[in-house]
mmCIF file with all atom_site columns, C-alpha atoms in Angstrom:
data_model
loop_
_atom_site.group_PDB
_atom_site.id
_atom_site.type_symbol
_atom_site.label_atom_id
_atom_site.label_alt_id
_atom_site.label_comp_id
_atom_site.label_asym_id
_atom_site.label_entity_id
_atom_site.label_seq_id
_atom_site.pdbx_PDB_ins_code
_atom_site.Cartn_x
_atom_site.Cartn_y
_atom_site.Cartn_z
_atom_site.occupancy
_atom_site.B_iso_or_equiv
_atom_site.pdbx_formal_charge
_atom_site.auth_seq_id
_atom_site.auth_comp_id
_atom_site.auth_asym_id
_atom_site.auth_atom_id
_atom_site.pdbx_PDB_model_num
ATOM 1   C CA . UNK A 1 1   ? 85.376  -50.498 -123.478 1.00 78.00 ? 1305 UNK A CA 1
ATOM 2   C CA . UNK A 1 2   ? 85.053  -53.502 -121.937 1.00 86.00 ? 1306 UNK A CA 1
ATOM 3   C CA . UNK A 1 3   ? 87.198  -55.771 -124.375 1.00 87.00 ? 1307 UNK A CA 1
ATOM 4   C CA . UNK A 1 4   ? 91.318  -56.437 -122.909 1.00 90.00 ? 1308 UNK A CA 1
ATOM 5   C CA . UNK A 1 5   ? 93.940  -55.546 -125.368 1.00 92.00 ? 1309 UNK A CA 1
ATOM 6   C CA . UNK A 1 6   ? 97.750  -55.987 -125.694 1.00 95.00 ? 1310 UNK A CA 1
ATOM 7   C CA . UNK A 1 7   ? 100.004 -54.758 -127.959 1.00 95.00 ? 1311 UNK A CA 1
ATOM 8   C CA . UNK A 1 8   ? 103.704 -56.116 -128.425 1.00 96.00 ? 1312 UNK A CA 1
ATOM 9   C CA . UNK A 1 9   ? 106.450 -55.181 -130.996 1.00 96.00 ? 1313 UNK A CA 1
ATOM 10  C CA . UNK A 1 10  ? 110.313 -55.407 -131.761 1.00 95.00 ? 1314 UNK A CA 1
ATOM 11  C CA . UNK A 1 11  ? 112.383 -52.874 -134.112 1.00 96.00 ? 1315 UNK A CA 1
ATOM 12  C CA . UNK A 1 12  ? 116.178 -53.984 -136.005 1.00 94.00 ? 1316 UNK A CA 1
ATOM 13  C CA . UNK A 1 13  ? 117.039 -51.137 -136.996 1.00 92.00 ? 1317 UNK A CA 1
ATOM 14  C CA . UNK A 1 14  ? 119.530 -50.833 -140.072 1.00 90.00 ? 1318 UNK A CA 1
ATOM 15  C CA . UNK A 1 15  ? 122.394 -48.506 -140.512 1.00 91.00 ? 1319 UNK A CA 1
ATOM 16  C CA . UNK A 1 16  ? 121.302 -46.476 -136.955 1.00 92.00 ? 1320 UNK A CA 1
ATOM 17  C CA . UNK A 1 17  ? 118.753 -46.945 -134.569 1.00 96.00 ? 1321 UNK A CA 1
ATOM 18  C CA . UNK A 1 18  ? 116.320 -43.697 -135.686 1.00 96.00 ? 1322 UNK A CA 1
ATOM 19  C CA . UNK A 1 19  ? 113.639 -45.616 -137.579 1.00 96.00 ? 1323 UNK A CA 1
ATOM 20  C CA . UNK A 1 20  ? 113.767 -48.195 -134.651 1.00 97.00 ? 1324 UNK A CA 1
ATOM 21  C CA . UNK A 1 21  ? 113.277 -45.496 -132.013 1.00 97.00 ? 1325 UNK A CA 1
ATOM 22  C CA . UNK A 1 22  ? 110.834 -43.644 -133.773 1.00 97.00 ? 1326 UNK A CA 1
ATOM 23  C CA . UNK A 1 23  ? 108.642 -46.298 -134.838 1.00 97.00 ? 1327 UNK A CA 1
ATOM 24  C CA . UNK A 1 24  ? 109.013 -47.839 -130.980 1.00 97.00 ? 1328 UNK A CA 1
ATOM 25  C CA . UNK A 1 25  ? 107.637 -44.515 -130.045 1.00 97.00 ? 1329 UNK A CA 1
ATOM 26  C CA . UNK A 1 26  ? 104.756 -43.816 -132.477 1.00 98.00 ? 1330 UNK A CA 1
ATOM 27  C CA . UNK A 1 27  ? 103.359 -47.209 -133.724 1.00 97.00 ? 1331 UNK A CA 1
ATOM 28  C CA . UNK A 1 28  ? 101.631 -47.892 -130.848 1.00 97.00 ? 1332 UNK A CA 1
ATOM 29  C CA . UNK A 1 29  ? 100.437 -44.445 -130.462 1.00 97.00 ? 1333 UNK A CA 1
ATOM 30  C CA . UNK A 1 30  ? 99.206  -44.663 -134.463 1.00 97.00 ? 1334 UNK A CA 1
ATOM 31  C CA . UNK A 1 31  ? 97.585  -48.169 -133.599 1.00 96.00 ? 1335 UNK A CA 1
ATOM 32  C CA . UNK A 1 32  ? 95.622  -46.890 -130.507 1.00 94.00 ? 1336 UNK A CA 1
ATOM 33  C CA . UNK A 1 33  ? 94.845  -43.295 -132.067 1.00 96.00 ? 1337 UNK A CA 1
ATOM 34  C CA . UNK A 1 34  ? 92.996  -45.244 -135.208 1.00 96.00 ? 1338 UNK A CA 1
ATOM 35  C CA . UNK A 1 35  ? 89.522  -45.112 -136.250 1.00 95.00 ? 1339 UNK A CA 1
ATOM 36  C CA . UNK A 1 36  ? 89.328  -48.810 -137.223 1.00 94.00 ? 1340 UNK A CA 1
ATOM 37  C CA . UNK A 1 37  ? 91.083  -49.855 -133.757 1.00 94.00 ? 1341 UNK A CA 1
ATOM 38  C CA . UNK A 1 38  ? 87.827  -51.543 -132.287 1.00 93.00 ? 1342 UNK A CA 1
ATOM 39  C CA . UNK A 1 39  ? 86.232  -52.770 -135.799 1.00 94.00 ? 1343 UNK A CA 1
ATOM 40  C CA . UNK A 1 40  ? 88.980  -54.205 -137.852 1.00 96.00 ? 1344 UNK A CA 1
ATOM 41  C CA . UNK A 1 41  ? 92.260  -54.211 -135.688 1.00 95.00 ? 1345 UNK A CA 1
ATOM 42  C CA . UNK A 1 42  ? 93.935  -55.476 -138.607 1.00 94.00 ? 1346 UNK A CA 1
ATOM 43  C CA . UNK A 1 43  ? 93.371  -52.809 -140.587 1.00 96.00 ? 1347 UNK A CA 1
ATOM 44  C CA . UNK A 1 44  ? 94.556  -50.050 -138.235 1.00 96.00 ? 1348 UNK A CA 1
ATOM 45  C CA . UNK A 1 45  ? 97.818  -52.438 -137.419 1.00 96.00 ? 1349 UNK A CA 1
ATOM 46  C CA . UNK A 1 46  ? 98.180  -52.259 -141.589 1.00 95.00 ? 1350 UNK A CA 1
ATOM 47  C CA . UNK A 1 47  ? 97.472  -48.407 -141.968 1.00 97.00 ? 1351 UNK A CA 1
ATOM 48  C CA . UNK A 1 48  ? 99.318  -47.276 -138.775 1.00 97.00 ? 1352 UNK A CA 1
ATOM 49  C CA . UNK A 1 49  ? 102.917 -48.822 -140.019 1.00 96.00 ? 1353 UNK A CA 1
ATOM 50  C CA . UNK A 1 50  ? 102.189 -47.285 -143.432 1.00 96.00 ? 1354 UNK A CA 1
ATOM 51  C CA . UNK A 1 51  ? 101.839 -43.472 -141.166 1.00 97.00 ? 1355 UNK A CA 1
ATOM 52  C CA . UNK A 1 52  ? 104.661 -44.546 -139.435 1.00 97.00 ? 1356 UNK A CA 1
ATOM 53  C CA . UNK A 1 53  ? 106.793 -45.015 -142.466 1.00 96.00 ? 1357 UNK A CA 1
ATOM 54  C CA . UNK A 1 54  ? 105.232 -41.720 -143.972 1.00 97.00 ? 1358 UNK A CA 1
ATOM 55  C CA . UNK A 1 55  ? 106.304 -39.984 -140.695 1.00 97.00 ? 1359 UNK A CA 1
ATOM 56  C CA . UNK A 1 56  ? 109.303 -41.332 -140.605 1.00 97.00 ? 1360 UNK A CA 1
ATOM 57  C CA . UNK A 1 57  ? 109.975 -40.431 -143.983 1.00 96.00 ? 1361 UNK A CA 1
ATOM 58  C CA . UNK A 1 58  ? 109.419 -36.827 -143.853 1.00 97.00 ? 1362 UNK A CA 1
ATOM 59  C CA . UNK A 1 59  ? 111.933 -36.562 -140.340 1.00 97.00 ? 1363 UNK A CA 1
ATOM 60  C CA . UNK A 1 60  ? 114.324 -37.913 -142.029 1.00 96.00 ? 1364 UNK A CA 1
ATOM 61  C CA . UNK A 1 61  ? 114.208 -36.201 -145.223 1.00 96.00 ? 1365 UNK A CA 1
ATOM 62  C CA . UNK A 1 62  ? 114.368 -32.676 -143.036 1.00 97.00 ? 1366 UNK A CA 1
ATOM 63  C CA . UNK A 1 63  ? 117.140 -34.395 -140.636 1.00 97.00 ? 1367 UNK A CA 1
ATOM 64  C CA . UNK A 1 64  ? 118.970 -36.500 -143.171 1.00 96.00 ? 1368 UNK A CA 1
ATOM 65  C CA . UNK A 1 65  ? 118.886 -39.933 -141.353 1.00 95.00 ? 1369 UNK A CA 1
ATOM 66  C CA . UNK A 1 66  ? 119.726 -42.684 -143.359 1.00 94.00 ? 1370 UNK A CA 1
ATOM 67  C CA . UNK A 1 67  ? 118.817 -45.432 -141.211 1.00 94.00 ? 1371 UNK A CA 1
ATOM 68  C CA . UNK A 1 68  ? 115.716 -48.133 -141.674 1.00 94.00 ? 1372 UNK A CA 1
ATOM 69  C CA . UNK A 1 69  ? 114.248 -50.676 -139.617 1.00 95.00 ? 1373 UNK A CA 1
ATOM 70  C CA . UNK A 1 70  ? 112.066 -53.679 -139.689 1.00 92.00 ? 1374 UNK A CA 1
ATOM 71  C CA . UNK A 1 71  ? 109.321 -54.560 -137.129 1.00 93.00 ? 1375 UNK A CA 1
ATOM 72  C CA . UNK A 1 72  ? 106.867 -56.899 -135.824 1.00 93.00 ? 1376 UNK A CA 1
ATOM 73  C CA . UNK A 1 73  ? 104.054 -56.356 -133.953 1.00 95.00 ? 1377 UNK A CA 1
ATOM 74  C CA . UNK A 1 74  ? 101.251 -58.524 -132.164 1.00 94.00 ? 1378 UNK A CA 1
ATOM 75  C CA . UNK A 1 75  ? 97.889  -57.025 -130.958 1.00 95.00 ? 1379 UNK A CA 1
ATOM 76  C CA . UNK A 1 76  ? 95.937  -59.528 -129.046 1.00 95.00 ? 1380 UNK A CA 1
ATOM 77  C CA . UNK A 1 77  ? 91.779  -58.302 -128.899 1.00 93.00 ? 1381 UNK A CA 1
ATOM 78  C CA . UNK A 1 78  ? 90.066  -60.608 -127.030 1.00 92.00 ? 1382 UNK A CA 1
ATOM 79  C CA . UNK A 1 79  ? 90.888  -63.886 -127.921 1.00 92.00 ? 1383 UNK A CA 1
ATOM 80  C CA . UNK A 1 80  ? 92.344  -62.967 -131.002 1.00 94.00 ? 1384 UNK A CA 1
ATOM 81  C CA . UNK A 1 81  ? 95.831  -62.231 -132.715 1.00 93.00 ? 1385 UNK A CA 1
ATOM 82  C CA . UNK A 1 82  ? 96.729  -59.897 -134.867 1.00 94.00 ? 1386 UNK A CA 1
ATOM 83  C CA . UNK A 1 83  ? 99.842  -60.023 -136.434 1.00 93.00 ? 1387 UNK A CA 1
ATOM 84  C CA . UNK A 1 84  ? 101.870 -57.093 -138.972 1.00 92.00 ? 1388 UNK A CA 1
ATOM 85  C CA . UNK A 1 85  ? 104.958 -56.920 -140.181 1.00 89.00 ? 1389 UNK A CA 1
ATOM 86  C CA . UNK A 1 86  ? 107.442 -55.072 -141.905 1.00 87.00 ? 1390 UNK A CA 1
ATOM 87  C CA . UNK A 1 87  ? 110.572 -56.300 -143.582 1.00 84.00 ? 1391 UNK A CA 1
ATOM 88  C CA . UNK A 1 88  ? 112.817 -59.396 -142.759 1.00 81.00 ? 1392 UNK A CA 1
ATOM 89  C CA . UNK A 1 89  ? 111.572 -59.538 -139.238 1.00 84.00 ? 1393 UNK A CA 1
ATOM 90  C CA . UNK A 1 90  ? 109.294 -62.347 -137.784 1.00 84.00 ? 1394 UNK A CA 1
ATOM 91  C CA . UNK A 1 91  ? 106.821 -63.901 -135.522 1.00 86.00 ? 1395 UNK A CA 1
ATOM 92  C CA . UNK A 1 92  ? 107.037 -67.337 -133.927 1.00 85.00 ? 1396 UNK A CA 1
ATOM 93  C CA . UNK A 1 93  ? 104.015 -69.150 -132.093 1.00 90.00 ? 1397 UNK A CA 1
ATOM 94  C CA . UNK A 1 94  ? 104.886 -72.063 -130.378 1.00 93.00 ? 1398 UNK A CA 1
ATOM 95  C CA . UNK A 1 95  ? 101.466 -73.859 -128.949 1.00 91.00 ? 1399 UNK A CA 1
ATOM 96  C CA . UNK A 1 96  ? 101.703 -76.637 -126.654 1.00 95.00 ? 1400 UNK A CA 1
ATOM 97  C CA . UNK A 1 97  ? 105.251 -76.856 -127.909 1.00 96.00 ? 1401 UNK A CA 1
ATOM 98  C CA . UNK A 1 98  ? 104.898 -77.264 -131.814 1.00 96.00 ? 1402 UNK A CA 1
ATOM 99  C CA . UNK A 1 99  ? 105.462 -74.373 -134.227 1.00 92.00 ? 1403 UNK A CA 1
ATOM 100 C CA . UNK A 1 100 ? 102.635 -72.785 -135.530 1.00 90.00 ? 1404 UNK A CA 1
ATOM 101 C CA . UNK A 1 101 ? 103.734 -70.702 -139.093 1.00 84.00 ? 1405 UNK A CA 1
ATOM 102 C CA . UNK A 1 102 ? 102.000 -67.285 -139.241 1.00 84.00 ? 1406 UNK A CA 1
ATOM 103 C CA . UNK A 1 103 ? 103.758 -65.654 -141.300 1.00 80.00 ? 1407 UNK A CA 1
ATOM 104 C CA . UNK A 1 104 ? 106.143 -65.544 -144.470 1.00 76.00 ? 1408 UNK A CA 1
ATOM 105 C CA . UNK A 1 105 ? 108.777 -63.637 -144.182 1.00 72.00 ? 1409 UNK A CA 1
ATOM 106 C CA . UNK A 1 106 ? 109.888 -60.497 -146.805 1.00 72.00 ? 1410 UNK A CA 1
ATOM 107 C CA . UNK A 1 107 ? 112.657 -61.592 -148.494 1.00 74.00 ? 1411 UNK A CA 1
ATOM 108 C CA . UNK A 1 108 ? 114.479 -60.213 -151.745 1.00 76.00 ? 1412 UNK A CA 1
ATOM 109 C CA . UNK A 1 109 ? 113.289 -62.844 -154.188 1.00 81.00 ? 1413 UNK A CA 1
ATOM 110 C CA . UNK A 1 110 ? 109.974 -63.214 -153.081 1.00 76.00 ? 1414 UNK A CA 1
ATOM 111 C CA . UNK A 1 111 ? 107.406 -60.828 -155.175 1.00 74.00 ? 1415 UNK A CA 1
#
């Protein structure tokens, strides 16, 4: 279609890199591949980290990896930003040099 997209994220892996890798290498390609991409790109950001995880999950059941990973990813449609997230990670927007909050971060304590 006609409409410009970009899509931007960063993995931290924890106790290996194989969740980072692996969701480096198949978000995106969950993202794009969704049904809700063009409609609600929130949506597919939201249900493409869950198949991630659940992907994830069953590799490293059968492999017995033990490492995790948090993530952040943008997806700009148009004019607009979409932002998930996953874990401790973050996302900082800094317009015309002020910080603009856009998120609150996971953290143990917070339900």
């Amino acid at each position: 279609d006609d409409i410009d997209r970009a899509y931007f994220a960063v993995f931290d892996g924890h106790g290996g890199v194989d969740a980072a890798n692996y969701s480096a290498t198949h978000l995106h390609v969950n993202v794009g591949l969704h049904e809700e991409i063009v409609k609600n790109p929130a949506k597919a950001l939201k249900c493409s980290f869950q198949k991630t995880d659940e992907m994830f999950l069953f590799k490293a059941k059968r492999e017995r990896l033990r490492s995790g990973t948090t993530g952040v990813s943008a997806l700009i449609v148009g004019n607009k930003l979409h932002i998930a997230w996953l874990g401790d990670s973050q996302v900082m927007l800094v317009q015309q040099g002020n910080a603009v909050t856009l998120m609150e971060p996971h953290k143990p304590e917070r339900e």
